[in-house]
Short mmCIF file of C-alpha atoms in Angstrom, two decimals:
data_model
loop_
_atom_site.label_atom_id
_atom_site.label_comp_id
_atom_site.label_asym_id
_atom_site.label_seq_id
_atom_site.Cartn_x
_atom_site.Cartn_y
_atom_site.Cartn_z
CA MET A 1 12.85 -45.70 -65.49
CA SER A 2 14.48 -42.45 -64.37
CA LYS A 3 14.97 -41.26 -60.77
CA ILE A 4 12.46 -38.45 -61.34
CA THR A 5 9.84 -41.02 -62.30
CA LEU A 6 10.60 -43.19 -59.27
CA LYS A 7 10.20 -40.41 -56.69
CA PRO A 8 6.39 -40.11 -56.82
CA PHE A 9 6.10 -43.90 -56.75
CA LEU A 10 8.34 -44.16 -53.67
CA ILE A 11 6.44 -41.38 -51.92
CA LEU A 12 3.13 -43.16 -52.55
CA CYS A 13 4.56 -46.42 -51.20
CA VAL A 14 5.77 -44.72 -48.03
CA LEU A 15 2.43 -42.97 -47.48
CA PHE A 16 0.56 -46.24 -48.08
CA THR A 17 2.80 -48.07 -45.59
CA LEU A 18 2.28 -45.35 -42.99
CA PHE A 19 -1.48 -45.58 -43.54
CA LEU A 20 -1.48 -49.34 -43.04
CA THR A 21 0.69 -49.02 -39.95
CA SER A 22 -1.51 -46.38 -38.38
CA SER A 23 -4.65 -48.41 -39.20
CA ALA A 24 -3.20 -51.58 -37.72
CA GLN A 25 -2.21 -49.73 -34.53
CA SER A 26 -5.35 -47.64 -34.05
CA CYS A 27 -5.81 -48.67 -30.40
CA ALA A 28 -2.15 -47.90 -29.62
CA ASN A 29 -2.57 -44.40 -31.04
CA HIS A 30 -5.57 -43.55 -28.89
CA LYS A 31 -4.99 -41.05 -26.07
CA PHE A 32 -7.23 -41.21 -23.02
CA PRO A 33 -8.07 -38.08 -20.99
CA ILE A 34 -6.89 -37.41 -17.44
CA ASN A 35 -3.52 -38.94 -18.25
CA GLN A 36 -4.77 -42.53 -18.17
CA ILE A 37 -2.13 -44.74 -19.74
CA PHE A 38 -2.53 -48.40 -20.62
CA SER A 39 0.46 -50.57 -21.45
CA SER A 40 -1.45 -53.06 -23.64
CA CYS A 41 -4.31 -52.84 -26.09
CA ASN A 42 -5.99 -54.89 -28.76
CA ASP A 43 -8.38 -54.03 -31.58
CA LEU A 44 -11.26 -56.47 -31.31
CA PRO A 45 -12.32 -58.01 -34.63
CA HIS A 46 -16.01 -57.03 -34.52
CA LEU A 47 -18.33 -54.15 -33.56
CA ASN A 48 -15.76 -51.32 -33.81
CA SER A 49 -14.31 -52.11 -30.40
CA SER A 50 -10.95 -52.19 -28.68
CA LEU A 51 -9.70 -53.19 -25.24
CA HIS A 52 -6.93 -51.44 -23.30
CA TRP A 53 -5.50 -52.84 -20.07
CA ASN A 54 -2.81 -52.87 -17.40
CA TYR A 55 -2.28 -56.29 -15.82
CA ASP A 56 -0.60 -56.84 -12.46
CA GLN A 57 0.18 -60.54 -12.43
CA SER A 58 1.27 -60.61 -8.77
CA SER A 59 -2.02 -59.22 -7.47
CA LYS A 60 -4.19 -60.76 -10.24
CA THR A 61 -5.61 -57.32 -10.93
CA VAL A 62 -6.37 -55.87 -14.33
CA LYS A 63 -7.38 -52.30 -15.04
CA ILE A 64 -9.32 -52.08 -18.32
CA ALA A 65 -10.78 -49.52 -20.69
CA TYR A 66 -13.25 -50.90 -23.21
CA ARG A 67 -13.83 -48.57 -26.18
CA HIS A 68 -16.83 -48.94 -28.50
CA THR A 69 -16.88 -46.45 -31.38
CA GLY A 70 -19.57 -45.51 -33.90
CA VAL A 71 -22.37 -45.99 -31.37
CA SER A 72 -25.34 -43.65 -30.89
CA SER A 73 -26.62 -42.34 -27.56
CA SER A 74 -29.63 -44.68 -27.79
CA ARG A 75 -27.55 -47.87 -27.57
CA TRP A 76 -25.87 -49.85 -24.80
CA VAL A 77 -22.48 -51.53 -24.91
CA ALA A 78 -21.01 -54.28 -22.79
CA TRP A 79 -17.75 -56.14 -22.26
CA ALA A 80 -17.62 -59.35 -20.26
CA VAL A 81 -15.38 -62.09 -18.91
CA ASN A 82 -16.75 -65.64 -18.89
CA PRO A 83 -14.89 -67.67 -16.22
CA LYS A 84 -16.87 -70.86 -16.95
CA GLY A 85 -16.59 -71.17 -20.71
CA GLN A 86 -17.09 -69.48 -24.05
CA GLY A 87 -20.14 -67.54 -25.11
CA MET A 88 -22.80 -65.43 -23.51
CA VAL A 89 -24.29 -67.60 -20.75
CA GLY A 90 -22.09 -67.38 -17.65
CA ALA A 91 -20.46 -64.13 -18.74
CA GLN A 92 -19.76 -61.48 -16.09
CA ALA A 93 -20.53 -58.22 -17.86
CA LEU A 94 -19.75 -54.54 -17.52
CA VAL A 95 -22.64 -52.58 -19.08
CA ALA A 96 -22.91 -48.89 -19.95
CA PHE A 97 -25.34 -46.60 -21.75
CA GLN A 98 -26.49 -42.99 -21.75
CA LYS A 99 -29.78 -42.42 -19.92
CA SER A 100 -32.57 -40.22 -21.28
CA ASP A 101 -31.49 -37.39 -18.93
CA GLY A 102 -28.00 -37.39 -20.50
CA SER A 103 -26.16 -39.03 -17.60
CA MET A 104 -24.16 -42.23 -17.99
CA ARG A 105 -25.05 -45.44 -16.25
CA ALA A 106 -22.36 -48.09 -15.72
CA TYR A 107 -23.05 -51.26 -13.76
CA THR A 108 -22.28 -54.98 -13.51
CA SER A 109 -24.57 -57.72 -14.78
CA PRO A 110 -24.12 -61.50 -14.46
CA ILE A 111 -25.66 -63.25 -17.48
CA THR A 112 -27.41 -66.49 -16.58
CA SER A 113 -29.54 -67.08 -19.71
CA TYR A 114 -30.06 -65.93 -23.28
CA GLN A 115 -33.28 -64.16 -22.29
CA THR A 116 -31.46 -61.60 -20.18
CA GLN A 117 -32.32 -57.91 -19.94
CA LEU A 118 -28.88 -57.23 -18.46
CA GLN A 119 -30.24 -56.79 -14.95
CA GLU A 120 -27.85 -55.28 -12.43
CA GLY A 121 -26.14 -57.69 -10.05
CA ASP A 122 -22.86 -58.66 -8.42
CA LEU A 123 -20.26 -60.52 -10.45
CA SER A 124 -18.31 -63.61 -9.43
CA PHE A 125 -15.21 -61.44 -8.91
CA PRO A 126 -14.73 -57.98 -7.36
CA VAL A 127 -15.05 -54.90 -9.57
CA SER A 128 -14.03 -51.38 -8.57
CA ASP A 129 -13.68 -47.91 -10.14
CA LEU A 130 -16.46 -48.68 -12.63
CA THR A 131 -17.29 -45.61 -14.74
CA ALA A 132 -18.28 -44.81 -18.32
CA THR A 133 -18.09 -41.87 -20.70
CA TYR A 134 -19.88 -40.99 -23.93
CA SER A 135 -18.42 -38.54 -26.42
CA ARG A 136 -18.35 -38.25 -30.22
CA ASP A 137 -20.30 -41.47 -30.78
CA GLU A 138 -17.93 -43.41 -28.52
CA ILE A 139 -18.63 -45.14 -25.21
CA VAL A 140 -15.71 -46.06 -22.97
CA ILE A 141 -16.05 -48.29 -19.90
CA PHE A 142 -13.35 -48.05 -17.22
CA ALA A 143 -13.01 -50.63 -14.43
CA THR A 144 -10.60 -52.56 -12.27
CA LEU A 145 -11.12 -56.33 -11.98
CA LYS A 146 -9.73 -58.65 -9.29
CA LEU A 147 -9.35 -61.98 -11.06
CA ASP A 148 -8.12 -64.30 -8.31
CA ASN A 149 -9.73 -67.44 -9.72
CA VAL A 150 -9.27 -66.62 -13.40
CA SER A 151 -6.16 -67.38 -15.43
CA SER A 152 -4.30 -64.81 -17.50
CA THR A 153 -6.13 -66.10 -20.60
CA LEU A 154 -9.70 -64.78 -20.52
CA ASN A 155 -12.80 -65.81 -22.39
CA GLN A 156 -14.17 -62.43 -23.39
CA VAL A 157 -17.46 -61.33 -24.92
CA TRP A 158 -18.41 -57.85 -26.12
CA GLN A 159 -21.73 -56.63 -27.41
CA ASP A 160 -24.04 -53.72 -28.20
CA GLY A 161 -27.78 -53.22 -28.58
CA PRO A 162 -30.65 -50.74 -28.40
CA VAL A 163 -31.91 -48.97 -25.29
CA SER A 164 -35.67 -48.63 -24.74
CA GLY A 165 -36.95 -46.56 -21.83
CA ASP A 166 -33.53 -46.57 -20.11
CA VAL A 167 -33.55 -50.40 -20.24
CA PRO A 168 -31.24 -52.45 -22.50
CA ALA A 169 -33.16 -54.36 -25.18
CA MET A 170 -32.22 -57.49 -27.15
CA HIS A 171 -29.24 -57.18 -29.47
CA GLN A 172 -29.26 -58.49 -33.04
CA LEU A 173 -28.83 -62.24 -33.52
CA THR A 174 -26.97 -62.12 -36.83
CA GLY A 175 -23.67 -60.91 -38.26
CA SER A 176 -21.06 -59.35 -35.98
CA ASN A 177 -23.30 -59.55 -32.92
CA VAL A 178 -23.00 -63.35 -32.82
CA GLN A 179 -19.28 -63.34 -33.64
CA SER A 180 -18.08 -60.95 -30.93
CA MET A 181 -16.40 -63.44 -28.60
CA GLY A 182 -12.98 -64.96 -28.18
CA THR A 183 -9.99 -65.34 -25.89
CA LEU A 184 -7.49 -62.76 -24.64
CA ASN A 185 -4.09 -63.45 -23.12
CA LEU A 186 -3.43 -60.61 -20.69
CA LEU A 187 0.33 -61.29 -20.70
CA SER A 188 1.02 -61.66 -24.41
CA GLY A 189 -1.89 -59.55 -25.64
CA VAL A 190 -2.88 -62.23 -28.17
CA THR A 191 -6.57 -62.20 -29.09
CA GLU A 192 -8.27 -65.12 -30.80
CA THR A 193 -11.88 -65.29 -31.91
CA THR A 194 -13.91 -68.31 -30.90
CA LYS A 195 -14.16 -70.16 -34.20
CA GLY A 196 -14.85 -73.78 -33.24
CA ALA A 197 -18.38 -73.70 -31.88
CA LEU A 198 -19.26 -70.66 -33.95
CA ASN A 199 -18.27 -72.30 -37.22
CA SER A 200 -20.09 -75.48 -36.22
CA ASN A 201 -23.33 -73.58 -35.59
CA THR A 202 -22.84 -71.49 -38.71
CA LYS A 203 -22.38 -74.62 -40.82
CA LYS A 204 -25.55 -76.12 -39.35
CA LYS A 205 -27.46 -72.92 -40.04
CA ASN A 206 -26.21 -72.92 -43.63
CA ILE A 207 -27.15 -76.60 -44.05
CA HIS A 208 -30.60 -75.87 -42.60
CA GLY A 209 -31.09 -72.96 -45.00
CA LEU A 210 -29.77 -74.87 -48.02
CA LEU A 211 -31.97 -77.92 -47.42
CA ASN A 212 -35.09 -75.80 -47.02
CA ALA A 213 -34.29 -73.64 -50.03
CA ILE A 214 -33.80 -76.71 -52.27
CA SER A 215 -36.85 -78.59 -50.96
CA TRP A 216 -39.64 -76.12 -50.24
CA GLY A 217 -38.23 -73.27 -52.34
CA ILE A 218 -37.21 -75.04 -55.58
CA LEU A 219 -38.39 -78.67 -55.87
CA LEU A 220 -41.91 -77.89 -54.68
CA PRO A 221 -42.60 -75.19 -57.32
CA ILE A 222 -41.02 -77.39 -60.02
CA GLY A 223 -43.35 -80.23 -59.02
CA ALA A 224 -46.32 -77.87 -59.32
CA VAL A 225 -45.15 -76.88 -62.83
CA PHE A 226 -45.00 -80.56 -63.85
CA ALA A 227 -48.50 -81.16 -62.50
CA ARG A 228 -50.11 -78.18 -64.19
CA TYR A 229 -48.48 -78.07 -67.60
CA LEU A 230 -47.18 -81.49 -68.63
CA LYS A 231 -50.70 -82.96 -68.70
CA VAL A 232 -51.38 -80.74 -71.72
CA PHE A 233 -49.18 -83.06 -73.76
CA PRO A 234 -50.99 -86.39 -74.40
CA SER A 235 -47.68 -88.22 -74.71
CA ALA A 236 -46.74 -87.11 -71.17
CA ASP A 237 -49.65 -88.97 -69.58
CA PRO A 238 -49.12 -90.52 -67.01
CA ALA A 239 -45.45 -89.46 -66.85
CA TRP A 240 -46.41 -85.99 -65.60
CA PHE A 241 -47.98 -87.48 -62.49
CA TYR A 242 -44.86 -89.49 -61.62
CA LEU A 243 -42.62 -86.45 -62.16
CA HIS A 244 -44.93 -84.37 -59.99
CA ALA A 245 -45.07 -87.02 -57.27
CA THR A 246 -41.28 -87.53 -57.36
CA CYS A 247 -40.59 -83.79 -56.96
CA GLN A 248 -43.10 -83.45 -54.14
CA THR A 249 -41.76 -86.50 -52.31
CA LEU A 250 -38.14 -85.38 -52.68
CA ALA A 251 -39.09 -81.91 -51.48
CA TYR A 252 -40.80 -83.42 -48.45
CA VAL A 253 -37.91 -85.75 -47.54
CA ILE A 254 -35.24 -83.05 -47.93
CA GLY A 255 -37.48 -80.56 -46.13
CA VAL A 256 -37.87 -82.93 -43.18
CA ALA A 257 -34.06 -83.12 -42.96
CA GLY A 258 -33.94 -79.31 -42.96
CA VAL A 259 -36.57 -79.13 -40.22
CA ALA A 260 -34.62 -81.64 -38.12
CA THR A 261 -31.46 -79.52 -38.50
CA GLY A 262 -33.41 -76.45 -37.40
CA ILE A 263 -34.74 -78.26 -34.32
CA ARG A 264 -31.22 -79.30 -33.30
CA LEU A 265 -30.04 -75.70 -33.71
CA GLY A 266 -32.91 -74.50 -31.53
CA ASN A 267 -32.07 -77.03 -28.81
CA LYS A 268 -28.47 -75.79 -28.75
CA SER A 269 -29.54 -72.14 -28.60
CA PRO A 270 -32.13 -71.84 -25.82
CA GLY A 271 -33.65 -68.39 -25.62
CA ILE A 272 -32.82 -67.49 -29.24
CA GLN A 273 -36.10 -67.70 -31.11
CA TYR A 274 -37.34 -66.54 -34.48
CA THR A 275 -41.06 -66.84 -33.77
CA ALA A 276 -42.48 -65.96 -37.20
CA HIS A 277 -39.93 -68.14 -39.02
CA ARG A 278 -40.65 -71.07 -36.71
CA ILE A 279 -44.47 -70.80 -36.91
CA ILE A 280 -44.44 -70.57 -40.71
CA GLY A 281 -42.08 -73.56 -40.82
CA ILE A 282 -44.45 -75.64 -38.65
CA VAL A 283 -47.41 -74.72 -40.87
CA ILE A 284 -45.44 -75.63 -44.01
CA PHE A 285 -44.46 -79.01 -42.54
CA CYS A 286 -48.07 -79.85 -41.58
CA LEU A 287 -49.51 -78.82 -44.95
CA ALA A 288 -46.75 -80.64 -46.83
CA THR A 289 -47.52 -83.79 -44.85
CA LEU A 290 -51.16 -83.49 -45.95
CA GLN A 291 -50.02 -83.11 -49.56
CA VAL A 292 -47.89 -86.25 -49.44
CA THR A 293 -50.71 -88.31 -47.94
CA ALA A 294 -53.09 -86.85 -50.54
CA LEU A 295 -51.05 -88.51 -53.30
CA LEU A 296 -51.92 -91.88 -51.73
CA LEU A 297 -55.55 -91.15 -50.86
CA ARG A 298 -56.75 -89.34 -53.97
CA PRO A 299 -60.08 -90.60 -55.39
CA LYS A 300 -60.37 -91.88 -58.96
CA ARG A 301 -61.09 -89.49 -61.81
CA ASP A 302 -64.73 -90.47 -62.14
CA HIS A 303 -65.38 -90.36 -58.39
CA LYS A 304 -68.05 -87.86 -57.31
CA TYR A 305 -65.67 -86.28 -54.77
CA ARG A 306 -62.74 -85.91 -57.19
CA PHE A 307 -63.63 -82.26 -57.94
CA TYR A 308 -63.55 -81.32 -54.25
CA TRP A 309 -60.31 -83.22 -53.75
CA ASN A 310 -58.76 -81.28 -56.66
CA VAL A 311 -59.76 -77.95 -55.08
CA TYR A 312 -58.37 -79.02 -51.70
CA HIS A 313 -55.13 -80.35 -53.22
CA HIS A 314 -54.51 -77.20 -55.29
CA VAL A 315 -55.25 -74.80 -52.42
CA ILE A 316 -52.92 -76.66 -50.03
CA GLY A 317 -50.20 -76.95 -52.68
CA TYR A 318 -50.14 -73.29 -53.66
CA SER A 319 -50.34 -72.25 -49.99
CA VAL A 320 -47.24 -74.33 -49.21
CA ILE A 321 -45.35 -72.79 -52.14
CA VAL A 322 -46.19 -69.20 -51.14
CA LEU A 323 -45.42 -69.78 -47.45
CA SER A 324 -42.16 -71.55 -48.33
CA ILE A 325 -40.89 -68.66 -50.45
CA VAL A 326 -41.82 -66.16 -47.71
CA ASN A 327 -40.06 -68.25 -45.07
CA ILE A 328 -36.93 -68.67 -47.18
CA PHE A 329 -36.57 -64.91 -47.43
CA LYS A 330 -37.06 -64.69 -43.66
CA GLY A 331 -34.24 -67.22 -43.40
CA PHE A 332 -32.04 -64.99 -45.53
CA ASP A 333 -32.68 -62.13 -43.10
CA ILE A 334 -31.74 -64.37 -40.15
CA LEU A 335 -28.61 -65.95 -41.64
CA ASN A 336 -27.52 -62.72 -43.33
CA PRO A 337 -25.43 -64.54 -45.97
CA GLU A 338 -23.60 -62.91 -48.86
CA GLU A 339 -25.93 -61.03 -51.18
CA MET A 340 -24.93 -63.43 -53.97
CA TRP A 341 -26.99 -66.29 -52.49
CA LYS A 342 -30.15 -64.24 -52.29
CA ARG A 343 -29.62 -63.09 -55.87
CA ILE A 344 -29.18 -66.70 -57.02
CA TYR A 345 -32.45 -67.72 -55.40
CA VAL A 346 -34.28 -64.69 -56.80
CA GLY A 347 -32.84 -65.58 -60.23
CA ILE A 348 -34.19 -69.14 -59.90
CA LEU A 349 -37.64 -67.80 -58.99
CA ILE A 350 -37.59 -65.39 -61.93
CA GLY A 351 -36.53 -68.24 -64.25
CA LEU A 352 -39.39 -70.43 -63.00
CA ALA A 353 -41.84 -67.54 -63.39
CA PHE A 354 -40.65 -67.02 -66.97
CA VAL A 355 -41.11 -70.72 -67.79
CA VAL A 356 -44.56 -70.70 -66.15
CA ALA A 357 -45.60 -67.65 -68.22
CA ILE A 358 -44.55 -69.33 -71.48
CA LEU A 359 -46.24 -72.64 -70.58
CA GLU A 360 -49.40 -70.82 -69.46
CA VAL A 361 -49.72 -69.09 -72.84
CA TYR A 362 -49.01 -72.35 -74.67
CA THR A 363 -51.54 -74.22 -72.50
CA TRP A 364 -54.29 -71.74 -73.31
CA ILE A 365 -53.51 -71.97 -77.03
CA VAL A 366 -53.72 -75.78 -76.90
CA VAL A 367 -56.93 -75.70 -74.82
CA VAL A 368 -58.62 -73.22 -77.18
CA LYS A 369 -57.65 -75.26 -80.25
CA ARG A 370 -58.78 -78.48 -78.60
CA ASN A 371 -62.14 -76.96 -77.63
CA LYS A 372 -62.68 -75.68 -81.17
CA SER A 373 -61.79 -79.08 -82.60
CA GLU A 374 -64.14 -80.90 -80.20
CA SER A 375 -66.90 -78.38 -80.88
CA SER A 376 -66.48 -78.86 -84.63
CA SER A 377 -66.50 -82.64 -84.27
CA ASN A 378 -69.67 -82.60 -82.18
CA GLU A 379 -71.37 -80.33 -84.68
CA LYS A 380 -70.48 -82.63 -87.59
CA ILE A 381 -71.71 -85.67 -85.69
CA SER A 382 -74.99 -83.98 -84.81
CA ASN A 383 -75.48 -83.09 -88.52
CA GLY A 384 -74.84 -86.67 -89.64
CA THR A 385 -71.57 -85.96 -91.39
CA TYR A 386 -69.92 -88.98 -89.81
CA GLY A 387 -71.16 -92.56 -89.68
CA TYR A 388 -71.94 -95.24 -92.25
CA ASP A 389 -72.38 -93.57 -95.63
CA GLY A 390 -72.75 -90.29 -93.87
CA TYR A 391 -76.33 -91.11 -92.88
CA ALA A 392 -75.93 -92.96 -89.62
CA THR A 393 -77.41 -90.21 -87.49
CA ARG A 394 -80.33 -89.61 -89.82
CA ARG A 395 -81.15 -93.29 -89.98
CA GLN A 396 -81.04 -93.50 -86.17
CA GLY A 397 -83.33 -90.55 -86.07
CA ILE A 398 -85.77 -92.26 -88.39
CA VAL A 399 -85.60 -95.41 -86.33
#
């Protein structure tokens, strides 16, 4: 390769390196107005945020500037220190948003529960010089904190959410909004996200979603397919019933495990509620319990109430299937997993629908042929075609 050929390649490499360097040091490149200079900064891993600070170790004072970019004028932002632990409850927050009259409001808010509306109040440490600015879709909070009883390693939380009527409203409970927490060492500048508890809860959420998707979302419809279509084949009787009962029982047992996981998650996250998802889940559990008991209490085929039991059993069964599919998609919206998982589940539903369509057509063909055959047989019997010497019916008629 000649030198002439190498030159463009080297130029591209240099430009690419400069781009990566500038991207990695975006907070260091930011210039604040009014000659405000901060010796340390860190790009926070979520919500387009960065923190700039000057820390005086002798006086335990830290001057901060919290930048939140890509935010509209109808949203609030907050940065907080949690002296008691990790997470939202116990955090001492600095909140800012633009009011409807165009002015900025910046205030302190101690967070005592998940159901907070970020009410104004004094923090557990002194705060001074608290101001905020909004310009070019960027809110910046400036403040000076006196952290006498807090070590140089802080538990920090940052957040954003909508503003309604000049009052902060609830932020989203999925994605980056539940990952925006971690630790910050004011001396070294090292930032670490809080992975332990977060990953534990995320794993439990994924287990909860997986168990419910397999039980109510897959096994239950498959059991219904067995019940409706296998009985068409005479050789499958009574195997179809056992397959149906096995699928329904497995779906119920696995679903109960999924419900138990969801209850444990709810107990560990007081104040975080998904009302529609929870109510539908309770209804599904109650109806599924009725279905399982129905398998044990069903009347015999020749019982006078068997027809009504069949109607009841089918209505409950199809209701559980429809509600389960709806609730699984609500779960996807809550967990916000990779799009691949939703596509896989949609693919499974489409595959089941395709199988059901084929079996439905085949069932009708078999039923029509069977009805014609039975009709023909009855007609021949009524005409005396069958019997001893072909005259059995006539002789009975004479007798």
